[in-house]
CSV table of C-alpha atoms in Angstrom, one decimal:
chain,number,residue,atom,x,y,z
H,13,MET,CA,29.0,123.5,169.4
H,14,ARG,CA,29.1,120.4,167.2
H,15,SER,CA,25.8,119.2,165.7
H,16,ILE,CA,24.1,115.9,166.8
H,17,PRO,CA,24.6,114.3,163.4
H,18,LEU,CA,28.3,115.1,163.4
H,19,LEU,CA,28.7,113.6,166.9
H,20,VAL,CA,26.9,110.5,165.9
H,21,ALA,CA,29.1,110.2,162.8
H,22,LEU,CA,32.2,110.7,165.0
H,23,ALA,CA,31.0,108.1,167.4
H,24,ALA,CA,30.4,105.6,164.6
H,25,LEU,CA,33.9,106.2,163.2
H,26,SER,CA,35.2,105.7,166.8
H,27,LEU,CA,33.5,102.3,167.0
H,28,VAL,CA,34.9,101.4,163.6
H,29,ALA,CA,38.4,102.4,164.7
H,30,VAL,CA,38.0,100.3,167.9
H,31,ALA,CA,36.7,97.3,166.0
H,32,GLY,CA,39.6,97.7,163.5
H,33,ALA,CA,42.1,97.9,166.4
H,34,GLU,CA,40.6,94.8,168.0
H,35,GLU,CA,40.8,93.0,164.6
H,36,GLU,CA,44.5,93.9,164.2
H,37,THR,CA,45.1,92.7,167.7
H,38,LYS,CA,43.5,89.4,166.9
H,39,LYS,CA,45.6,89.1,163.8
H,40,SER,CA,48.8,90.0,165.7
H,41,LYS,CA,48.0,87.3,168.2
H,42,ALA,CA,47.1,84.7,165.5
H,43,LYS,CA,49.3,81.7,165.3
H,44,PRO,CA,52.2,82.3,162.9
H,45,PRO,CA,52.6,79.8,160.0
H,46,PRO,CA,54.7,76.7,161.0
H,47,GLU,CA,58.5,76.9,160.6
H,48,GLY,CA,58.6,73.5,159.0
H,49,ILE,CA,57.5,72.1,155.7
H,50,TRP,CA,54.4,73.6,154.2
H,51,TRP,CA,52.4,70.7,152.8
H,52,ALA,CA,50.2,71.0,149.7
H,53,GLN,CA,46.7,70.2,151.0
H,54,ASP,CA,45.0,69.5,147.7
H,55,PHE,CA,47.0,66.9,145.8
H,56,LYS,CA,45.8,67.6,142.3
H,57,ALA,CA,46.0,71.3,142.8
H,58,GLY,CA,49.6,70.9,144.1
H,59,LEU,CA,50.7,69.0,141.0
H,60,ALA,CA,49.1,71.5,138.8
H,61,ARG,CA,50.9,74.3,140.6
H,62,ALA,CA,54.3,72.6,140.2
H,63,ALA,CA,53.8,72.3,136.5
H,64,ARG,CA,52.5,75.8,136.1
H,65,GLU,CA,55.2,77.5,138.2
H,66,GLY,CA,58.1,75.2,137.3
H,67,ARG,CA,58.5,74.0,140.8
H,68,PRO,CA,60.1,70.6,141.8
H,69,VAL,CA,57.9,68.2,143.8
H,70,LEU,CA,59.0,66.6,147.0
H,71,PHE,CA,57.4,63.4,148.3
H,72,CYS,CA,58.1,62.5,151.9
H,73,VAL,CA,56.8,59.0,152.5
H,74,ASN,CA,56.0,58.8,156.2
H,75,ALA,CA,53.6,55.9,156.4
H,76,LEU,CA,54.8,53.7,159.3
H,77,GLU,CA,54.1,55.9,162.4
H,78,THR,CA,55.4,53.5,165.0
H,79,GLU,CA,58.8,53.0,163.4
H,80,GLN,CA,61.5,55.1,164.9
H,81,ALA,CA,62.8,56.9,161.8
H,82,ASN,CA,59.3,57.7,160.6
H,83,GLN,CA,58.4,59.0,164.1
H,84,ARG,CA,61.5,61.3,164.2
H,85,LEU,CA,60.9,62.6,160.7
H,86,GLY,CA,57.2,63.2,161.0
H,87,LEU,CA,57.1,64.8,164.5
H,88,ASN,CA,60.5,66.6,164.5
H,89,THR,CA,62.5,66.9,161.3
H,90,TYR,CA,59.7,67.9,159.0
H,91,ARG,CA,58.7,70.6,161.6
H,92,SER,CA,62.2,72.1,161.8
H,93,ALA,CA,63.0,75.6,160.4
H,94,ALA,CA,65.9,74.2,158.4
H,95,TRP,CA,63.7,71.8,156.5
H,96,GLY,CA,61.0,74.4,156.1
H,97,GLN,CA,63.3,77.0,154.6
H,98,ALA,CA,65.0,74.4,152.3
H,99,THR,CA,61.6,73.2,150.9
H,100,ARG,CA,59.9,76.6,150.4
H,101,GLY,CA,60.6,76.4,146.6
H,102,TYR,CA,59.0,73.0,146.3
H,103,VAL,CA,55.5,71.7,146.2
H,104,ASN,CA,55.6,69.3,149.1
H,105,PHE,CA,53.5,66.1,149.8
H,106,VAL,CA,53.7,63.8,152.7
H,107,CYS,CA,52.4,60.3,152.2
H,108,ASN,CA,50.5,58.6,155.0
H,109,PRO,CA,47.4,56.4,155.0
H,110,GLU,CA,46.0,57.3,158.4
H,111,ASP,CA,43.2,59.6,159.5
H,112,HIS,CA,44.4,62.0,162.2
H,113,GLY,CA,41.3,64.3,162.5
H,114,ALA,CA,38.1,65.3,160.7
H,115,THR,CA,39.1,68.9,159.8
H,116,ALA,CA,42.8,69.4,160.6
H,117,CYS,CA,45.6,66.8,160.7
H,118,SER,CA,47.1,66.4,164.1
H,119,ARG,CA,50.3,64.8,162.9
H,120,TYR,CA,51.4,67.2,160.1
H,121,GLU,CA,51.1,70.9,160.7
H,122,ARG,CA,49.0,73.0,158.3
H,123,HIS,CA,47.6,70.0,156.6
H,124,VAL,CA,44.4,67.9,156.1
H,125,CYS,CA,44.4,64.1,156.1
H,126,LYS,CA,42.8,63.7,152.7
H,127,GLY,CA,45.9,65.4,151.2
H,128,HIS,CA,48.4,62.9,152.6
H,129,ARG,CA,46.1,60.0,151.8
H,130,ASP,CA,45.7,61.1,148.2
H,131,ALA,CA,49.4,61.7,147.9
H,132,LEU,CA,50.1,58.1,149.1
H,133,THR,CA,47.5,56.6,146.6
H,134,TRP,CA,49.2,58.4,143.7
H,135,PHE,CA,52.7,57.5,144.9
H,136,LEU,CA,51.8,53.8,145.1
H,137,LYS,CA,50.4,53.8,141.6
H,138,ARG,CA,53.5,55.5,140.3
H,139,PHE,CA,56.2,53.6,142.2
H,140,GLY,CA,54.6,50.3,143.0
H,141,GLN,CA,52.8,48.7,146.0
H,142,ASP,CA,55.9,47.5,147.8
H,143,LEU,CA,56.1,50.5,150.0
H,144,ILE,CA,59.3,51.4,151.8
H,145,SER,CA,58.9,54.1,154.5
H,146,PRO,CA,60.5,56.4,155.1
H,147,GLN,CA,61.8,57.5,151.7
H,148,HIS,CA,62.1,60.8,149.8
H,149,VAL,CA,61.6,61.4,146.1
H,150,ILE,CA,62.1,64.6,144.1
H,151,LEU,CA,60.3,65.0,140.8
H,152,GLU,CA,61.0,67.6,138.2
H,153,PRO,CA,58.0,69.8,137.3
H,154,ASP,CA,57.2,67.6,134.3
H,155,GLY,CA,57.1,64.5,136.5
H,156,ASP,CA,60.6,63.0,135.8
H,157,VAL,CA,62.4,61.6,138.8
H,158,ALA,CA,65.3,63.8,139.7
H,159,PHE,CA,66.3,62.0,143.0
H,160,ARG,CA,65.1,59.0,145.0
H,161,LYS,CA,66.3,57.7,148.4
H,162,GLU,CA,64.7,54.8,150.2
H,163,TYR,CA,65.1,54.6,154.0
H,164,TYR,CA,66.5,57.5,156.0
H,165,THR,CA,70.3,57.6,156.6
H,166,GLY,CA,70.8,61.4,156.8
H,167,VAL,CA,71.6,61.7,153.0
H,168,VAL,CA,68.5,63.8,152.5
H,169,ASP,CA,69.0,67.1,154.4
H,170,PRO,CA,68.4,70.8,153.8
H,171,ALA,CA,71.6,71.1,151.8
H,172,LEU,CA,70.6,68.4,149.4
H,173,LEU,CA,67.1,69.8,149.0
H,174,GLU,CA,68.5,73.2,148.2
H,175,GLY,CA,71.0,71.7,145.8
H,176,TYR,CA,68.3,70.0,143.8
H,177,LEU,CA,66.3,73.2,143.8
H,178,SER,CA,69.3,74.9,142.1
H,179,ASN,CA,69.5,72.0,139.7
H,180,VAL,CA,65.8,71.5,138.8
H,181,ALA,CA,64.4,75.0,139.2
H,182,PRO,CA,67.2,77.6,138.9
H,183,PRO,CA,64.9,80.7,138.8
H,184,ILE,CA,63.2,79.7,142.0
H,185,ALA,CA,66.6,78.9,143.6
H,186,TYR,CA,67.9,82.4,142.5
H,187,SER,CA,64.8,84.1,144.0
H,188,ARG,CA,65.3,82.4,147.4
H,189,ALA,CA,69.1,82.5,147.6
H,190,GLY,CA,69.3,86.0,149.1
H,191,ILE,CA,67.3,85.0,152.2
H,192,GLY,CA,69.5,84.7,155.3
H,193,ARG,CA,72.8,85.2,153.6
H,194,ASP,CA,73.4,88.9,154.2
H,195,ALA,CA,76.9,88.5,155.7
H,196,LYS,CA,78.2,86.4,152.8
H,197,LEU,CA,76.6,88.6,150.2
H,198,LYS,CA,78.3,91.6,151.9
H,199,ALA,CA,81.6,89.8,151.8
H,200,CYS,CA,81.2,89.3,148.0
H,201,ALA,CA,80.7,93.0,147.7
H,202,SER,CA,83.5,94.2,150.0
H,203,LEU,CA,86.4,91.6,150.3
H,204,PRO,CA,89.7,92.5,148.6
H,205,LEU,CA,89.8,90.8,145.2
H,206,ALA,CA,92.8,88.8,146.3
H,207,GLU,CA,90.7,87.2,149.0
H,208,LEU,CA,87.5,86.7,147.1
H,209,ASP,CA,88.4,83.4,145.3
H,210,ALA,CA,89.4,81.7,148.6
H,211,PHE,CA,86.2,82.9,150.3
H,212,ALA,CA,84.0,81.8,147.4
H,213,SER,CA,85.8,78.4,147.1
H,214,LYS,CA,85.1,77.6,150.8
H,215,TRP,CA,81.5,78.8,150.6
H,216,LEU,CA,80.7,76.9,147.3
H,217,ALA,CA,82.4,73.7,148.6
H,218,GLY,CA,80.3,73.8,151.9
H,219,ARG,CA,76.9,72.6,152.8
H,220,ASP,CA,74.9,75.4,151.2
H,221,GLY,CA,72.8,74.2,148.3
H,222,LEU,CA,72.0,77.8,147.2
H,223,ALA,CA,75.6,79.1,147.4
H,224,ALA,CA,76.0,79.5,143.6
H,225,ALA,CA,72.5,81.1,143.3
H,226,ALA,CA,73.4,83.5,146.1
H,227,MET,CA,76.6,84.5,144.4
H,228,LEU,CA,74.6,85.3,141.3
H,229,ASN,CA,72.6,87.7,143.5
H,230,ALA,CA,75.8,89.3,144.5
H,231,LEU,CA,76.9,89.5,140.8
H,232,ASP,CA,73.7,91.3,139.8
H,233,ASP,CA,74.3,93.9,142.5
H,234,CYS,CA,77.9,94.5,141.4
H,235,TYR,CA,78.8,97.2,138.9
H,236,ASP,CA,82.6,97.2,139.3
H,237,THR,CA,84.1,95.4,136.3
H,238,PRO,CA,87.2,93.8,138.0
H,239,ARG,CA,85.0,92.5,140.9
H,240,ARG,CA,82.4,91.2,138.4
H,241,LEU,CA,85.2,89.3,136.6
H,242,ALA,CA,86.5,88.0,139.9
H,243,LEU,CA,83.0,86.8,141.0
H,244,ILE,CA,82.5,85.0,137.6
H,245,ALA,CA,85.9,83.3,138.0
H,246,ALA,CA,85.2,82.3,141.6
H,247,LEU,CA,82.0,80.6,140.5
H,248,ALA,CA,84.2,78.0,138.8
H,249,HIS,CA,84.2,76.3,142.3
H,250,THR,CA,80.4,75.6,141.9
H,251,HIS,CA,79.3,72.1,142.9
H,252,ASP,CA,78.1,70.2,139.8
H,253,LEU,CA,74.7,69.7,141.3
H,254,GLN,CA,74.2,73.5,141.3
H,255,ALA,CA,75.7,74.0,137.9
H,256,PRO,CA,72.4,74.6,136.0
H,257,VAL,CA,71.8,77.8,138.0
H,258,LEU,CA,74.8,79.4,136.4
H,259,VAL,CA,73.0,79.5,133.0
H,260,LEU,CA,70.7,82.3,134.5
H,261,ALA,CA,73.6,84.7,134.3
H,262,ALA,CA,75.8,83.2,131.6
H,263,GLU,CA,73.0,83.0,129.0
H,264,GLU,CA,72.9,86.8,128.4
H,265,ARG,CA,76.6,86.8,127.7
H,266,MET,CA,76.3,83.9,125.2
H,267,LEU,CA,73.3,85.7,123.6
H,268,TYR,CA,75.1,89.0,123.3
H,269,PRO,CA,78.8,88.0,123.5
H,270,THR,CA,80.2,91.3,122.0
H,271,ASP,CA,78.5,93.6,124.6
H,272,GLU,CA,80.9,92.6,127.4
H,273,PRO,CA,83.6,90.4,125.7
H,274,ALA,CA,85.7,90.0,128.8
H,275,GLU,CA,82.7,88.7,130.7
H,276,THR,CA,81.8,86.3,127.8
H,277,LEU,CA,85.3,84.7,128.0
H,278,ALA,CA,85.2,84.6,131.8
H,279,TRP,CA,81.9,82.8,131.8
H,280,LEU,CA,83.1,80.3,129.2
H,281,LYS,CA,86.2,79.5,131.4
H,282,THR,CA,83.9,79.0,134.4
H,283,LEU,CA,81.3,76.9,132.6
H,284,PHE,CA,84.0,74.5,131.2
H,285,ARG,CA,85.5,74.1,134.7
H,286,VAL,CA,82.2,73.4,136.3
H,287,ASP,CA,80.4,71.2,133.7
H,288,ARG,CA,81.8,70.5,130.3
H,289,THR,CA,78.4,70.1,128.7
H,290,LEU,CA,77.5,73.6,129.8
H,291,GLY,CA,80.8,74.8,128.4
H,292,VAL,CA,80.0,73.4,125.0
H,293,TRP,CA,76.5,74.8,125.3
H,294,GLY,CA,78.0,78.3,125.9
H,295,ALA,CA,80.8,78.1,123.4
H,296,THR,CA,78.6,77.0,120.4
H,297,ARG,CA,76.2,79.9,121.1
H,298,ALA,CA,79.0,82.5,121.4
H,299,LEU,CA,80.7,81.3,118.3
H,300,VAL,CA,77.5,81.7,116.2
H,301,ARG,CA,77.0,85.3,117.4
H,302,LEU,CA,80.5,86.7,117.4
H,303,GLU,CA,81.2,88.8,114.3
H,304,ASP,CA,85.0,88.9,114.8
H,305,GLU,CA,87.2,86.0,113.8
H,306,ALA,CA,89.8,86.8,116.5
H,307,ALA,CA,87.0,86.7,119.1
H,308,ARG,CA,85.9,83.3,117.8
H,309,SER,CA,89.5,82.1,118.0
H,310,ALA,CA,89.6,83.1,121.7
H,311,VAL,CA,86.5,80.9,122.3
H,312,LEU,CA,88.1,78.0,120.6
H,313,ARG,CA,91.2,78.4,122.8
H,314,ILE,CA,89.1,78.2,125.9
H,315,TRP,CA,87.2,75.3,124.5
H,316,ALA,CA,90.5,73.4,123.7
H,317,GLY,CA,92.0,74.4,127.1
H,318,VAL,CA,94.9,76.2,125.4
H,319,GLU,CA,96.3,79.1,127.3
H,320,GLY,CA,99.2,81.5,126.9
H,321,GLU,CA,100.5,84.2,124.6
H,322,GLY,CA,100.6,83.2,121.0
H,323,ALA,CA,98.5,80.0,121.6
H,324,THR,CA,96.2,78.8,118.8
H,325,ALA,CA,93.5,76.2,118.7
H,326,ALA,CA,91.8,74.5,115.7
H,327,LEU,CA,88.9,72.1,115.5
H,328,GLY,CA,91.3,69.2,115.6
H,329,ASP,CA,92.4,70.3,119.1
H,330,LEU,CA,88.9,69.7,120.6
H,331,PRO,CA,87.8,66.4,122.0
H,332,ALA,CA,86.6,64.2,119.1
H,333,ALA,CA,83.0,64.0,120.4
H,334,GLU,CA,82.7,67.8,120.4
H,335,ARG,CA,84.2,68.7,117.0
H,336,SER,CA,80.9,68.4,115.1
H,337,SER,CA,79.2,70.9,117.5
H,338,ALA,CA,82.0,73.4,116.9
H,339,TYR,CA,82.0,72.8,113.2
H,340,GLU,CA,78.2,73.5,113.0
H,341,ALA,CA,78.7,76.7,115.0
H,342,LEU,CA,81.5,77.9,112.7
H,343,LEU,CA,79.4,77.1,109.7
H,344,LEU,CA,76.5,79.2,111.0
H,345,ALA,CA,79.0,82.0,111.8
H,346,LYS,CA,80.3,81.8,108.2
H,347,ASP,CA,83.8,81.4,109.7
H,348,ARG,CA,86.6,80.7,107.1
H,349,ARG,CA,87.7,77.6,109.1
H,350,ALA,CA,84.5,75.9,108.1
H,351,SER,CA,84.9,76.6,104.4
H,352,GLN,CA,87.0,73.7,103.3
H,353,ALA,CA,85.2,71.4,100.8
H,354,LYS,CA,86.2,68.1,102.5
H,355,VAL,CA,86.2,67.7,106.3
H,356,PRO,CA,87.3,64.9,108.6
H,357,ALA,CA,84.5,62.4,109.4
H,358,ASP,CA,84.6,63.3,113.1
H,359,TRP,CA,83.6,66.9,112.3
H,360,VAL,CA,80.3,65.6,111.1
H,361,ALA,CA,79.8,62.5,113.3
H,362,GLY,CA,76.4,62.4,115.1
H,363,ARG,CA,75.3,65.8,113.6
H,364,ALA,CA,75.1,65.1,109.8
H,365,ALA,CA,71.6,66.4,109.5
H,366,GLU,CA,72.3,69.6,111.5
H,367,ILE,CA,75.4,70.3,109.6
H,368,ALA,CA,73.6,69.8,106.2
H,369,ARG,CA,71.1,72.3,107.5
H,370,ALA,CA,73.8,74.8,108.5
H,371,ARG,CA,75.5,74.5,105.1
H,372,ARG,CA,72.2,75.1,103.3
H,373,LEU,CA,71.2,78.1,105.5
H,374,THR,CA,74.6,79.7,104.9
H,375,GLY,CA,74.6,79.1,101.2
H,376,ARG,CA,77.4,76.4,101.3
H,377,ILE,CA,75.1,74.0,99.4
H,378,THR,CA,71.9,74.4,97.4
H,379,GLY,CA,69.4,72.1,95.8
H,380,ALA,CA,66.2,70.2,96.5
H,381,ALA,CA,65.7,68.1,99.6
H,382,THR,CA,67.2,64.7,99.4
H,383,VAL,CA,64.5,63.4,101.8
H,384,ASP,CA,60.9,63.0,100.6
H,385,LEU,CA,58.4,64.7,103.0
H,386,ALA,CA,55.8,62.0,102.8
H,387,ALA,CA,58.3,59.3,103.6
H,388,ALA,CA,60.0,61.4,106.3
H,389,LEU,CA,56.7,61.9,108.1
H,390,LYS,CA,56.4,58.1,108.4
H,391,ASP,CA,59.6,57.0,110.1
H,392,ALA,CA,62.5,59.4,109.4
H,393,TYR,CA,65.0,60.3,112.0
H,394,PRO,CA,64.4,63.8,113.4
H,395,GLY,CA,67.4,65.3,111.4
H,396,ASP,CA,66.1,63.9,108.1
H,397,LEU,CA,62.5,65.0,108.9
H,398,ARG,CA,63.8,68.5,109.5
H,399,ILE,CA,65.7,68.5,106.2
H,400,ALA,CA,62.5,67.5,104.4
H,401,LEU,CA,60.4,70.1,106.2
H,402,LEU,CA,62.8,73.0,105.5
H,403,ALA,CA,63.1,72.1,101.8
H,404,ALA,CA,59.5,71.2,101.0
H,405,SER,CA,57.6,73.4,98.7
H,406,PRO,CA,54.1,74.8,99.6
H,407,ALA,CA,52.6,72.2,97.2
H,408,ASP,CA,54.4,69.4,99.0
H,409,VAL,CA,53.3,70.7,102.4
H,410,ARG,CA,49.5,71.3,101.9
H,411,PRO,CA,48.5,67.6,101.6
H,412,HIS,CA,50.3,66.9,104.8
H,413,ALA,CA,49.2,70.0,106.7
H,414,ALA,CA,47.3,68.1,109.4
H,415,ALA,CA,50.4,66.0,110.2
H,416,LEU,CA,52.6,69.0,110.4
H,417,ILE,CA,50.2,70.8,112.7
H,418,GLY,CA,50.4,67.8,114.9
H,419,LEU,CA,54.2,68.0,115.0
H,420,LEU,CA,53.9,71.5,116.5
H,421,THR,CA,52.9,70.1,119.8
H,422,THR,CA,53.8,66.4,119.8
H,423,HIS,CA,57.3,66.1,118.4
H,424,ARG,CA,60.0,66.0,121.1
H,425,ALA,CA,62.6,67.9,119.1
H,426,HIS,CA,62.4,71.7,119.2
H,427,ARG,CA,64.1,71.9,115.8
H,428,VAL,CA,61.6,69.7,114.2
H,429,ARG,CA,58.7,71.7,115.7
H,430,LEU,CA,60.2,74.9,114.4
H,431,ALA,CA,60.9,73.4,110.9
H,432,ALA,CA,57.2,72.3,110.8
H,433,ALA,CA,56.1,75.9,111.6
H,434,LEU,CA,58.3,77.3,108.9
H,435,ALA,CA,57.0,74.9,106.3
H,436,LEU,CA,53.4,75.6,107.3
H,437,TRP,CA,54.1,79.4,107.2
H,438,LYS,CA,55.6,79.2,103.7
H,439,ALA,CA,52.5,77.3,102.6
H,440,ARG,CA,50.1,79.5,104.5
H,441,ALA,CA,48.6,76.4,106.0
H,442,GLY,CA,47.7,75.8,109.6
H,443,PRO,CA,46.6,78.1,112.5
H,444,PRO,CA,48.5,81.4,112.1
H,445,VAL,CA,48.4,82.5,115.8
H,446,GLN,CA,50.0,79.2,116.8
H,447,LEU,CA,52.6,79.4,114.1
H,448,ILE,CA,53.5,83.0,115.0
H,449,ASP,CA,54.0,81.9,118.6
H,450,VAL,CA,56.3,79.0,117.6
H,451,LEU,CA,58.2,81.2,115.1
H,452,TYR,CA,58.7,83.9,117.7
H,453,ARG,CA,60.2,81.4,120.2
H,454,GLY,CA,62.4,80.1,117.4
H,455,SER,CA,63.6,83.7,116.5
H,456,THR,CA,64.7,84.3,120.1
H,457,ASP,CA,66.3,80.9,120.6
H,458,LEU,CA,70.1,81.0,121.3
H,459,ILE,CA,71.1,78.8,118.5
H,460,GLU,CA,68.1,78.8,116.2
H,461,GLY,CA,67.4,82.6,116.2
H,462,ARG,CA,69.5,83.6,113.3
H,463,PRO,CA,68.5,80.7,111.0
H,464,THR,CA,64.8,81.2,111.8
H,465,VAL,CA,64.9,84.9,110.9
H,466,GLU,CA,66.9,84.2,107.7
H,467,ALA,CA,64.4,81.5,106.7
H,468,LEU,CA,61.5,83.8,107.3
H,469,GLY,CA,63.3,86.5,105.3
H,470,ALA,CA,63.2,84.2,102.4
H,471,ILE,CA,59.4,83.9,102.7
H,472,MET,CA,58.3,87.4,103.6
H,473,PRO,CA,59.8,90.9,103.3
H,474,GLU,CA,63.0,91.3,105.5
H,475,ALA,CA,62.1,95.0,106.1
H,476,ALA,CA,58.9,93.9,107.9
H,477,LEU,CA,60.9,91.5,110.1
H,478,GLU,CA,63.4,94.2,111.0
H,479,SER,CA,60.6,96.4,112.4
H,480,ALA,CA,59.2,93.5,114.5
H,481,HIS,CA,61.5,94.1,117.4
H,482,SER,CA,59.0,93.3,120.2
H,483,ARG,CA,56.6,90.5,120.8
H,484,GLU,CA,53.6,92.8,120.1
H,485,ALA,CA,55.2,94.1,116.8
H,486,TRP,CA,56.1,90.6,115.8
H,487,ASN,CA,52.5,89.4,116.2
H,488,THR,CA,51.1,92.4,114.3
H,489,THR,CA,53.6,92.2,111.5
H,490,LEU,CA,53.3,88.4,110.8
H,491,LEU,CA,49.6,88.3,111.2
H,492,LYS,CA,49.2,91.2,108.7
H,493,TRP,CA,51.4,89.3,106.2
H,494,TRP,CA,49.3,86.2,106.6
H,495,LYS,CA,46.0,88.1,106.1
H,496,ASP,CA,47.3,90.1,103.2
H,497,GLY,CA,48.2,86.9,101.3
H,498,ALA,CA,44.8,85.4,102.0
H,499,LYS,CA,43.0,88.2,100.2
């Protein structure tokens, strides 16, 4: 026979179980979140979230409630599942001056009226008091305008919103692209290779703003080399608005071009077809890191658009505006084609300071800086300022340490910030933790990585740097060197 205390305990547990079941039933019957746009209720918190998470910001101006287009957008379009899914990667604000309820807004689902009034106040300060409604504005996470369309003519739709997500926030686009595209992802994994290009071409040319990001999902799940190469080639049909998302996958091949050389070349062909600027971005980085001259020659052929057996390409075969970028990359790679004493003017045009730096870093030229640091800090061009910083002695740096510390956070050019960190590091001046962070980011940069490590190797023991193969080891190694020198 069970004891009274045990029966009481069992009864109590039974009541807890019943209460739990009732609570679960309540939850299951709770109203699901709206299918449409999820509005950021707190304006300041929403902007902070966009900056923190790298999300684009969407402003939907819906301020004239009696006007037909405003009415249709506010009560129907914004509540649709298509617009809801297309805007999940954004921080979304609706702009409206009215009060629709004390606690919850009756016009916009899952919202409070203070939120849409605050959003309108900010919008008017930013874009002026002559308000046109409806209109839609997309801001990049840092606040720059990526897109603006006044009135509503159907241009702004889910495909456009997803396309700008791919353009402005590629990682977020990639993370969302696998949702609802199972059939197409399966086709990428199973179609005969002879049919894959036509399938991808049709998909990428259609009204799917996350098509390229979705194909990158398929590529990540593919381990068959011929299919991977076919998928990379098919991505050459990517719409230019979605081009930035390709960098997510191409970057690794440009950073480690010899690991999968066939993929490196395939990616370069795709990047040049989709967006020439991205092609130049990839080609310069691959050239710097390739150890083999024949491999660099293959990159130059793709860059010059020269195909076929026995084909060759030289710097003179590239567009004139791109020759200086290629020349700088070949200098940094210590390629023999960059070794001639005199070069045509268009090999240097627009990048004289960067090329002088590359020559100095690779031992092509030596000598003191030709730009005085004190003068450069006043009004020099970024390239000249960088030259002065890299060549300045510790004695030159210390009187200007405060100005250089300011450059670490205020100068717009990453190369100048990095040069300031190197100068301060050599002089043992400035906040070491901040310098270590800047130098680490420089050491892992696609184009600046090797020069940064080489410059540090001239300041501190190379053996110590070779052991700093992780962020934690890097911090420990550099901080120890700094403290040891201060003793």
